[in-house]
Amino acid sequence: MELSKEEFLKQFGGDYGYPDAPKGVDEMRAADFKRLEGMVYLDHAGATLYSEAQMADVLKDLTSNVYGNPHSQSDSSMAASDLVTAARHQVLKYFNASPRDYKCIFTSGATAALKLVGECFPWSRESCYMYTMENHNSVLGIREYALSKGATVLAIDVEEVVDLAKNHGSGSLYKISKHSIQRRGKDVLSHNCQNGSLSDFSGNNWNIFAFPSECNFSGQKFNLSLVNLINEGKIPLQQQGKWMVLIDAAKGCATEPPNLTVYPADFVVCSFYKIFGYPTGLGALIVRNEAAKLLNKTYFSGGTVAASIADIDFVQKRKSIEQVLEDGTISFLSIASLRHGFKIIDMLTTSAIGRHTASLATYVRKKMLDLKHSNEINVCTIYGQQASKVEGLKMGPTITFNLRREDGSWFGYREVEKLASLSGIHLRTGCFCNPGACAKYLGLSHSDLVSNFEAGHVCWDDNDIINGKPTGAVRISFGYMSTYEDAEKFLKFLQSSFVSLPVQLNNEYMLNLNTLNLVDNWSQKAVSDVSLRSITIYPVKSCQGFSVKSWPLTTGGLMYDREWLLQGSGGEILTQKKVPELGSIRTLIDLELGELFIESPTRKDKLQISLLESLADLSAEVDVFGQRYEVQSYDDRVNTWFSEAIGRPCTLVRCSSSKYRSCTYTGLRDHPCRDTQSKLSFVNEGQLLLISEESISDLNRRLSSGKGDCGQKLLVDAMRFRPNLVIAGSSPYSEDNWKKLRIGEACFMSIGGCNRCQMINLHQDSGQVLKSKEPLATLASYRRTKGKILFGILLNYEDDMDGENEISAERWLQVGQQVYPSAE
């Protein structure tokens, strides 16, 4: 793992860092990317970063010149038109495309460019849309236009079986594997789709073959010789007619734009933020002139017509293909900004950017493959290169992978992303909108994919492992300003967070679920004289709570705890993670008066809400973290108060009843919760959260060592974790193994550890909400198991009463009561 930068430069120095450019990568990073200090950005495949010098040039340009709507003849309009024309030529030059042969159509991005092709292409029942499995959803989406016109759609795998460079480009060097034919309509199995193959048509039809220049999932670069081989008919596609070739260059063009003089594809799409970060919302369709003549756009708009008459069916479209296909006023100020991005690319050169990023990716890929657990199990499974039979397959500066534990099970990609965030590392997880590549590399069958969807898995959710298989992966990608230090920090993160070392006995309290020995079950003697130190109630979810000496229990836990919450204007649940200002709102309940009092530093008046007020006429249902609740809403007086307190529109609702939630829990000890009919208010999981003072003390000892967030020493108190109950007298983390406990006469069932999130990194200081990486980063270093960072335990109250009575007689918790835990 430890390889000095000097040794790295001995191997990659000729390619790394732009030795022939006016600025080296270190100088450029220090001058133009100061905002990256303290972080590692590794999602350049998603969006690369703009340079500060680039943005300064954009600002100077826009504040020094007047650019008007180019659909006019004024001086400002002509200035904008000239810039747009120059930008078109600059884009064509970037792809080495002659203006005599190609046109540049500006769109809102690569996706819009692909949609334009699908919408305007002359599909017919004799057409075929063929694409490689490794394609973005935006390429797959074209099939909707093809299928709607009765065309055939076919996904294929293209395997390069030997090195083309040694075999003069023969089409026989590709192995084409076809997937099932897709057609819509009553003639799905018509005469032209027999036995899983495509029979010949009349030859007058138009077809499209689509592939990416670089797969955005694996980083594998497709051989662009495919363009020439298809144009020359050397790859048998079993479909007569004219084949057009579409290249999705959105990912690949940042380091190796397709050379359209050498590989004259008919359509190429790109997004400029992938190349130099800004502007976003701008892309292009580079279209060959012969192919452009085929595109027939139905809709017309401002700027696309030479003349039209409002009350009769008369319209004459413009002759220029750019004007016909670009609806309305194009984003001319964004287009004017392109030259400032290309200025940087021209200074560095794309070939140098390709070599620089490849050196980093090659180095990291090799180091990742060398990582092993103490039992010699490989840590990293990398997708792409090693799956190919072609020696020296070209890869982009992208590494997509999953990680295994020493027992062979998978770390979930969300766990990796969560820990990376705590380490200041920005990466990407999921399937990256490339379902074909994802299924191919992860080995997911159709039944797996359908089963995962039926289990609730959708794009961007947290279901990263289902039935023991990953549903997605982790992706890192390098950009033109990435450095060796970025690579080394990422590798050290993998080593420290995921590689198991031989176990060494010491005096540290690590997460251990099987070593706690207690006195006999339900002994009348407390273990180490454990007692209840504090009770805290949180009436409004995510707002401050208040401490009491004693408090009644109900079937839902502590009376009135998390019984209210705030919803945003769109019905979303507001928490401190979204609205940190909630942490400054103070609450208090007076049981004798039957009132809830609420205060905010931004409001002079105190809000008072009756606990007994009937709101039956304002009842509704809401969904909170997958649980349906019947709620009661409040009037404008209450909602206005909260809206002004947090600075955004919101409404307050109160839980009136909830469906009883099954509490089967497969957490720390894989035991089911006995209380399968626990009533829950607006809590996430268990009714109560318990923290021990000894566990807090151990955490603070680790934090005070200065090894936490940026080496800063800090201490946290129990209230940082928003517990209901704080106990004292036990050993650190002994609560991990408690299965049940009794406090006074009240009995509780533990449903396992509480999975902590970024919310515990928020804290109030002088009225301001501050956020750091601690204490979650330190907890992650020793309290992590199966993708969860555990601290404290969740409890459900075991009420032994029958009937609907909410308050159990003499069931009150009091500070100072003894705590009797049991591990059985």
Coordinates of C-alpha atoms in Angstrom, one line a residue, residues 136-556:
H136 CA -27.2 4.5 -20.2
N137 CA -31.0 4.6 -19.7
S138 CA -31.1 7.7 -21.9
V139 CA -29.9 5.5 -24.8
L140 CA -32.3 2.7 -23.9
G141 CA -35.1 5.3 -23.8
I142 CA -34.9 5.7 -27.6
R143 CA -36.5 2.3 -27.9
E144 CA -39.9 3.8 -26.8
Y145 CA -40.0 5.8 -30.1
A146 CA -38.9 2.7 -32.1
L147 CA -41.4 0.3 -30.5
S148 CA -44.2 2.8 -30.8
K149 CA -43.7 2.8 -34.6
G150 CA -43.7 -1.0 -34.8
A151 CA -39.9 -1.3 -35.1
T152 CA -37.8 -4.2 -33.8
V153 CA -35.6 -3.5 -30.8
L154 CA -32.6 -5.7 -29.9
A155 CA -30.0 -5.6 -27.1
I156 CA -26.7 -7.3 -27.8
D157 CA -23.4 -8.0 -26.2
V158 CA -20.3 -7.2 -28.3
E159 CA -17.2 -9.1 -27.3
E160 CA -13.9 -8.3 -28.8
V161 CA -12.3 -11.7 -29.0
V162 CA -8.7 -10.6 -30.0
D163 CA -6.7 -7.5 -30.4
L164 CA -7.9 -5.6 -33.5
A165 CA -4.5 -3.8 -33.8
K166 CA -2.9 -7.1 -34.7
N167 CA -5.6 -8.3 -37.1
H168 CA -6.2 -5.3 -39.4
G169 CA -9.8 -4.6 -38.3
S170 CA -11.6 -7.7 -39.5
G171 CA -15.2 -7.9 -38.5
S172 CA -14.8 -11.5 -37.5
L173 CA -12.9 -10.4 -34.4
Y174 CA -16.2 -9.4 -32.8
K175 CA -18.6 -11.9 -31.2
I176 CA -22.2 -10.7 -31.2
S177 CA -24.6 -12.2 -28.7
K178 CA -28.2 -11.3 -29.1
H179 CA -30.8 -11.0 -26.4
S180 CA -34.5 -11.4 -26.8
I181 CA -36.2 -9.5 -29.6
Q182 CA -38.5 -6.7 -28.4
R183 CA -41.6 -5.7 -30.4
R184 CA -45.0 -4.3 -29.6
G185 CA -48.3 -4.9 -31.3
K186 CA -50.3 -7.9 -32.4
D187 CA -47.5 -9.1 -34.8
V188 CA -44.8 -9.5 -32.2
L189 CA -44.0 -13.0 -33.6
S190 CA -44.6 -12.0 -37.2
H191 CA -42.8 -13.5 -40.2
N192 CA -39.8 -11.2 -39.9
C193 CA -39.0 -12.3 -36.3
Q194 CA -38.7 -16.0 -36.5
N195 CA -36.7 -18.3 -34.2
G196 CA -35.0 -15.5 -32.4
S197 CA -33.4 -13.9 -35.5
L198 CA -34.2 -11.1 -37.8
S199 CA -34.9 -12.0 -41.4
D200 CA -34.1 -9.7 -44.3
F201 CA -36.4 -6.8 -45.3
S202 CA -36.8 -4.9 -48.5
G203 CA -33.7 -2.8 -47.8
N204 CA -35.5 0.6 -47.8
N205 CA -35.6 0.8 -44.0
W206 CA -33.4 2.9 -41.7
N207 CA -31.8 1.3 -38.6
I208 CA -29.7 2.6 -35.7
F209 CA -26.9 0.8 -33.9
A210 CA -26.0 2.6 -30.5
F211 CA -23.0 2.1 -28.2
P212 CA -21.1 4.2 -25.7
S213 CA -17.5 5.3 -26.4
E214 CA -16.9 4.5 -22.8
C215 CA -19.2 2.6 -20.4
N216 CA -20.2 4.8 -17.6
F217 CA -20.6 1.8 -15.3
S218 CA -17.3 -0.1 -15.7
G219 CA -15.1 2.5 -17.6
Q220 CA -14.5 0.0 -20.4
K221 CA -13.8 1.8 -23.7
F222 CA -15.5 0.4 -26.8
N223 CA -13.4 0.1 -29.9
L224 CA -14.5 2.9 -32.2
S225 CA -13.6 0.7 -35.2
L226 CA -17.2 -0.6 -34.8
V227 CA -18.3 2.5 -36.6
N228 CA -16.3 1.7 -39.8
L229 CA -17.0 -2.0 -39.6
I230 CA -20.8 -1.4 -39.4
N231 CA -20.6 1.2 -42.2
E232 CA -18.7 -1.3 -44.4
G233 CA -21.1 -4.1 -43.6
K234 CA -18.3 -6.2 -42.0
I235 CA -20.4 -7.0 -38.9
P236 CA -23.4 -9.1 -39.9
L237 CA -26.4 -7.5 -38.1
Q238 CA -28.9 -9.7 -40.0
Q239 CA -31.0 -6.7 -41.0
Q240 CA -31.0 -5.1 -44.4
G241 CA -31.5 -1.5 -45.0
K242 CA -29.2 1.4 -44.1
W243 CA -27.6 1.3 -40.6
M244 CA -26.8 4.5 -38.8
V245 CA -24.4 4.6 -35.9
L246 CA -25.0 6.5 -32.7
I247 CA -22.2 7.0 -30.1
D248 CA -23.0 8.1 -26.6
A249 CA -19.9 10.1 -25.8
A250 CA -21.2 11.7 -22.6
K251 CA -18.7 9.8 -20.4
G252 CA -15.8 9.2 -22.8
C253 CA -15.5 12.6 -24.4
A254 CA -13.9 14.1 -21.3
T255 CA -10.7 12.2 -21.8
E256 CA -10.9 10.8 -25.4
P257 CA -13.5 12.4 -27.7
P258 CA -14.4 10.3 -30.7
N259 CA -12.4 11.3 -33.8
L260 CA -15.1 11.7 -36.3
T261 CA -12.7 12.0 -39.2
V262 CA -11.4 8.6 -38.5
Y263 CA -14.7 7.1 -37.1
P264 CA -17.5 8.9 -39.0
A265 CA -20.5 8.1 -36.8
D266 CA -23.8 9.5 -37.8
F267 CA -24.8 10.8 -34.3
V268 CA -22.7 11.7 -31.3
V269 CA -24.0 13.2 -28.1
C270 CA -22.2 14.9 -25.2
S271 CA -22.8 17.1 -22.1
F272 CA -20.3 19.9 -21.5
Y273 CA -20.4 19.7 -17.7
K274 CA -18.8 16.3 -18.0
I275 CA -15.8 17.9 -19.8
F276 CA -15.1 21.1 -17.8
G277 CA -17.8 21.4 -15.1
Y278 CA -19.7 24.4 -16.3
P279 CA -22.2 25.2 -17.8
T280 CA -24.7 22.5 -16.7
G281 CA -27.9 22.0 -18.7
L282 CA -26.1 22.3 -22.0
G283 CA -25.1 19.5 -24.4
A284 CA -24.9 18.9 -28.1
L285 CA -25.9 16.5 -30.9
I286 CA -23.1 16.2 -33.5
V287 CA -24.9 14.9 -36.5
R288 CA -23.5 13.9 -40.0
N289 CA -25.2 16.0 -42.7
E290 CA -26.6 12.9 -44.5
A291 CA -28.1 11.7 -41.2
A292 CA -29.5 15.2 -40.4
K293 CA -31.6 15.1 -43.5
L294 CA -33.5 12.1 -42.1
L295 CA -34.5 13.8 -38.9
N296 CA -38.1 15.1 -39.2
K297 CA -39.3 17.2 -36.3
T298 CA -43.1 17.5 -36.0
Y299 CA -43.2 20.3 -33.6
F300 CA -42.2 23.9 -34.6
S301 CA -41.5 26.8 -32.3
G302 CA -40.0 30.3 -32.2
G303 CA -36.8 30.3 -34.2
T304 CA -37.5 27.1 -36.2
V305 CA -39.8 28.6 -38.9
A306 CA -39.3 30.9 -41.8
A307 CA -43.0 31.7 -41.8
S308 CA -46.3 30.5 -40.3
I309 CA -49.9 31.6 -40.4
A310 CA -52.0 31.5 -37.2
D311 CA -55.5 30.6 -38.5
I312 CA -54.7 28.2 -41.4
D313 CA -52.5 25.1 -41.7
F314 CA -49.5 26.9 -43.2
V315 CA -45.9 26.7 -41.9
Q316 CA -42.5 26.9 -43.7
K317 CA -39.6 25.6 -41.6
R318 CA -36.1 27.1 -41.9
K319 CA -33.5 25.5 -44.1
S320 CA -30.7 25.3 -41.5
I321 CA -30.9 22.0 -39.6
E322 CA -29.6 23.7 -36.4
Q323 CA -32.5 26.2 -36.5
V324 CA -35.0 23.5 -37.3
L325 CA -34.0 21.2 -34.4
E326 CA -33.2 23.8 -31.7
D327 CA -36.6 24.8 -30.2
G328 CA -37.0 28.4 -29.1
T329 CA -34.2 30.6 -27.8
I330 CA -31.2 28.5 -27.1
S331 CA -29.2 29.0 -23.9
F332 CA -27.0 31.6 -25.5
L333 CA -25.3 32.8 -22.4
S334 CA -24.3 29.2 -21.4
I335 CA -23.1 28.7 -25.0
A336 CA -21.0 31.9 -24.7
S337 CA -19.4 30.3 -21.6
L338 CA -18.1 27.3 -23.5
R339 CA -15.0 28.9 -24.8
H340 CA -13.7 29.5 -21.3
G341 CA -14.0 25.8 -20.5
F342 CA -12.4 24.8 -23.8
K343 CA -9.6 27.2 -23.0
I344 CA -8.5 25.0 -20.2
I345 CA -8.8 21.8 -22.2
D346 CA -6.8 23.3 -25.1
M347 CA -4.1 24.4 -22.6
L348 CA -3.8 20.8 -21.2
T349 CA -4.8 18.9 -24.3
T350 CA -7.2 15.9 -24.3
S351 CA -4.4 13.5 -24.9
A352 CA -2.5 14.7 -21.8
I353 CA -5.7 14.6 -19.7
G354 CA -6.3 11.1 -20.9
R355 CA -2.8 10.0 -19.9
H356 CA -2.9 11.9 -16.5
T357 CA -6.3 10.4 -15.5
A358 CA -5.3 6.9 -16.8
S359 CA -2.1 6.9 -14.6
L360 CA -4.1 7.5 -11.5
A361 CA -6.8 4.9 -12.4
T362 CA -4.1 2.3 -13.3
Y363 CA -2.3 2.9 -10.0
V364 CA -5.4 2.7 -7.9
R365 CA -6.9 -0.2 -9.7
K366 CA -3.7 -2.3 -9.1
K367 CA -3.5 -1.3 -5.4
M368 CA -7.1 -2.2 -4.9
L369 CA -6.6 -5.7 -6.4
D370 CA -3.7 -6.2 -4.0
L371 CA -5.8 -5.6 -0.9
K372 CA -6.5 -8.7 1.1
H373 CA -8.0 -9.5 4.5
S374 CA -5.9 -11.3 7.1
N375 CA -7.2 -14.6 5.8
E376 CA -6.0 -13.8 2.3
I377 CA -9.6 -13.2 1.0
N378 CA -9.6 -10.4 -1.7
V379 CA -11.2 -7.2 -0.5
C380 CA -12.1 -5.6 -3.8
T381 CA -14.0 -7.0 -6.7
I382 CA -13.5 -4.7 -9.7
Y383 CA -15.9 -4.8 -12.7
G384 CA -14.8 -4.4 -16.3
Q385 CA -11.2 -5.2 -17.2
Q386 CA -10.7 -8.5 -15.6
A387 CA -13.9 -9.8 -17.1
S388 CA -12.6 -9.4 -20.6
K389 CA -10.6 -12.0 -22.6
V390 CA -8.8 -9.2 -24.5
E391 CA -5.3 -8.4 -23.4
G392 CA -4.8 -4.7 -22.7
L393 CA -8.4 -3.7 -23.0
K394 CA -8.6 0.1 -22.9
M395 CA -10.2 1.4 -19.7
G396 CA -11.3 4.9 -18.9
P397 CA -10.4 6.7 -15.6
T398 CA -13.2 4.9 -13.8
I399 CA -13.1 2.1 -11.3
T400 CA -16.4 0.4 -10.3
F401 CA -16.2 -2.1 -7.5
N402 CA -17.8 -3.8 -4.5
L403 CA -16.1 -4.9 -1.3
R404 CA -16.1 -8.2 0.6
R405 CA -15.8 -8.9 4.2
E406 CA -13.3 -11.6 5.4
D407 CA -16.2 -14.1 5.6
G408 CA -16.9 -13.5 1.9
S409 CA -20.1 -11.5 2.4
W410 CA -20.5 -8.1 0.8
F411 CA -20.2 -4.6 2.3
G412 CA -23.3 -2.7 1.1
Y413 CA -22.5 0.2 -1.2
R414 CA -24.4 2.6 1.0
E415 CA -22.2 1.7 3.9
V416 CA -19.1 2.5 1.7
E417 CA -20.7 5.8 0.7
K418 CA -21.6 6.7 4.3
L419 CA -18.1 6.1 5.5
A420 CA -16.6 7.8 2.5
S421 CA -18.6 10.9 3.3
L422 CA -17.3 10.9 6.9
S423 CA -13.8 10.8 5.4
G424 CA -14.4 13.7 3.1
I425 CA -14.5 11.5 0.0
H426 CA -17.1 12.1 -2.7
L427 CA -17.9 9.1 -4.8
R428 CA -21.0 7.5 -6.5
T429 CA -23.0 4.4 -5.7
G430 CA -25.8 2.5 -7.3
C431 CA -26.2 1.3 -11.0
F432 CA -25.4 4.8 -12.5
C433 CA -28.5 4.6 -14.7
N434 CA -26.9 1.7 -16.6
P435 CA -29.1 -1.3 -15.9
G436 CA -27.6 -3.6 -18.6
A437 CA -24.0 -3.2 -17.4
C438 CA -25.1 -3.4 -13.8
A439 CA -27.0 -6.7 -14.3
K440 CA -24.1 -8.1 -16.4
Y441 CA -21.3 -7.4 -14.0
L442 CA -23.2 -8.2 -10.8
G443 CA -24.6 -11.4 -12.3
L444 CA -28.3 -10.4 -11.8
S445 CA -30.8 -12.4 -13.7
H446 CA -34.2 -11.1 -14.9
S447 CA -35.8 -12.9 -12.0
D448 CA -33.3 -11.3 -9.6
L449 CA -34.2 -7.8 -11.0
V450 CA -37.9 -8.4 -10.8
S451 CA -37.6 -9.9 -7.3
N452 CA -35.5 -6.9 -6.1
F453 CA -38.2 -4.6 -7.5
E454 CA -41.0 -6.5 -5.8
A455 CA -38.9 -6.3 -2.5
G456 CA -39.1 -2.6 -2.8
H457 CA -35.8 -1.8 -4.4
V458 CA -35.8 1.2 -6.8
C459 CA -33.1 3.5 -8.1
W460 CA -31.3 5.7 -5.4
D461 CA -32.7 3.8 -2.4
D462 CA -30.8 2.1 0.5
N463 CA -31.5 -1.5 -0.5
D464 CA -27.9 -2.3 -1.4
I465 CA -27.9 -6.0 -0.5
I466 CA -30.8 -8.3 -1.3
N467 CA -30.7 -12.1 -0.8
G468 CA -26.9 -11.8 -0.3
K469 CA -26.3 -10.1 -3.6
P470 CA -25.3 -6.5 -4.2
T471 CA -27.9 -4.5 -6.1
G472 CA -25.4 -1.9 -7.2
A473 CA -21.8 -0.9 -6.9
V474 CA -19.4 1.8 -5.9
R475 CA -17.8 4.0 -8.5
I476 CA -14.8 6.3 -8.4
S477 CA -13.6 8.4 -11.3
F478 CA -10.8 10.8 -11.9
G479 CA -10.8 14.2 -13.6
Y480 CA -8.2 16.5 -15.1
M481 CA -7.5 18.1 -11.7
S482 CA -7.3 14.9 -9.7
T483 CA -4.0 14.3 -7.9
Y484 CA -1.9 11.5 -6.5
E485 CA -2.9 12.7 -3.1
D486 CA -6.5 12.1 -3.9
A487 CA -5.7 8.5 -5.0
E488 CA -3.6 7.9 -1.9
K489 CA -6.2 9.2 0.5
F490 CA -8.8 7.0 -1.1
L491 CA -6.6 3.9 -0.8
K492 CA -5.9 4.6 2.8
F493 CA -9.6 5.0 3.4
L494 CA -10.2 1.5 2.0
Q495 CA -7.4 0.1 4.1
S496 CA -8.5 1.6 7.4
S497 CA -12.2 1.0 6.9
F498 CA -12.6 -2.3 5.2
V499 CA -9.5 -4.5 5.5
S500 CA -9.5 -6.8 8.5
L501 CA -6.3 -7.3 10.3
P502 CA -5.3 -10.1 12.8
V503 CA -7.1 -9.6 16.0
Q504 CA -5.0 -8.1 18.8
L505 CA -6.1 -8.2 22.4
N506 CA -6.0 -4.8 24.1
N507 CA -8.1 -2.8 26.6
E508 CA -10.3 -1.2 23.9
Y509 CA -14.1 -1.5 24.1
M510 CA -15.0 -2.8 20.7
L511 CA -18.4 -3.8 19.4
N512 CA -18.7 -7.3 20.9
L513 CA -22.1 -9.0 21.1
N514 CA -21.3 -12.2 22.8
T515 CA -19.0 -11.6 25.8
L516 CA -21.3 -9.9 28.4
N517 CA -22.1 -12.0 31.5
L518 CA -24.8 -10.8 33.8
V519 CA -26.1 -12.0 37.1
D520 CA -29.0 -14.5 37.0
N521 CA -32.0 -13.6 35.0
W522 CA -34.2 -10.9 36.6
S523 CA -32.1 -10.8 39.7
Q524 CA -33.3 -8.4 42.4
K525 CA -29.7 -7.2 42.5
A526 CA -28.8 -4.6 39.9
V527 CA -25.8 -5.3 37.7
S528 CA -23.0 -3.0 39.0
D529 CA -25.8 -0.9 40.7
V530 CA -27.1 0.5 37.4
S531 CA -29.6 3.3 37.8
L532 CA -31.7 5.7 35.7
R533 CA -30.0 9.1 35.6
S534 CA -32.3 11.1 33.3
I535 CA -35.5 11.1 31.4
T536 CA -36.1 13.3 28.3
I537 CA -39.3 13.8 26.3
Y538 CA -39.2 15.0 22.7
P539 CA -42.8 16.0 21.9
V540 CA -42.1 17.4 18.4
K541 CA -39.9 15.2 16.2
S542 CA -36.5 16.7 15.7
C543 CA -37.1 19.7 18.0
Q544 CA -35.4 20.0 21.4
G545 CA -36.7 17.9 24.3
F546 CA -37.1 18.6 28.0
S547 CA -35.9 16.6 31.0
V548 CA -38.1 15.5 33.9
K549 CA -37.7 13.7 37.2
S550 CA -40.6 11.4 36.5
W551 CA -43.0 10.6 33.6
P552 CA -45.8 8.3 32.8
L553 CA -45.7 5.4 30.3
T554 CA -48.4 4.5 27.8
T555 CA -48.7 1.7 25.3
G556 CA -46.7 3.9 22.9

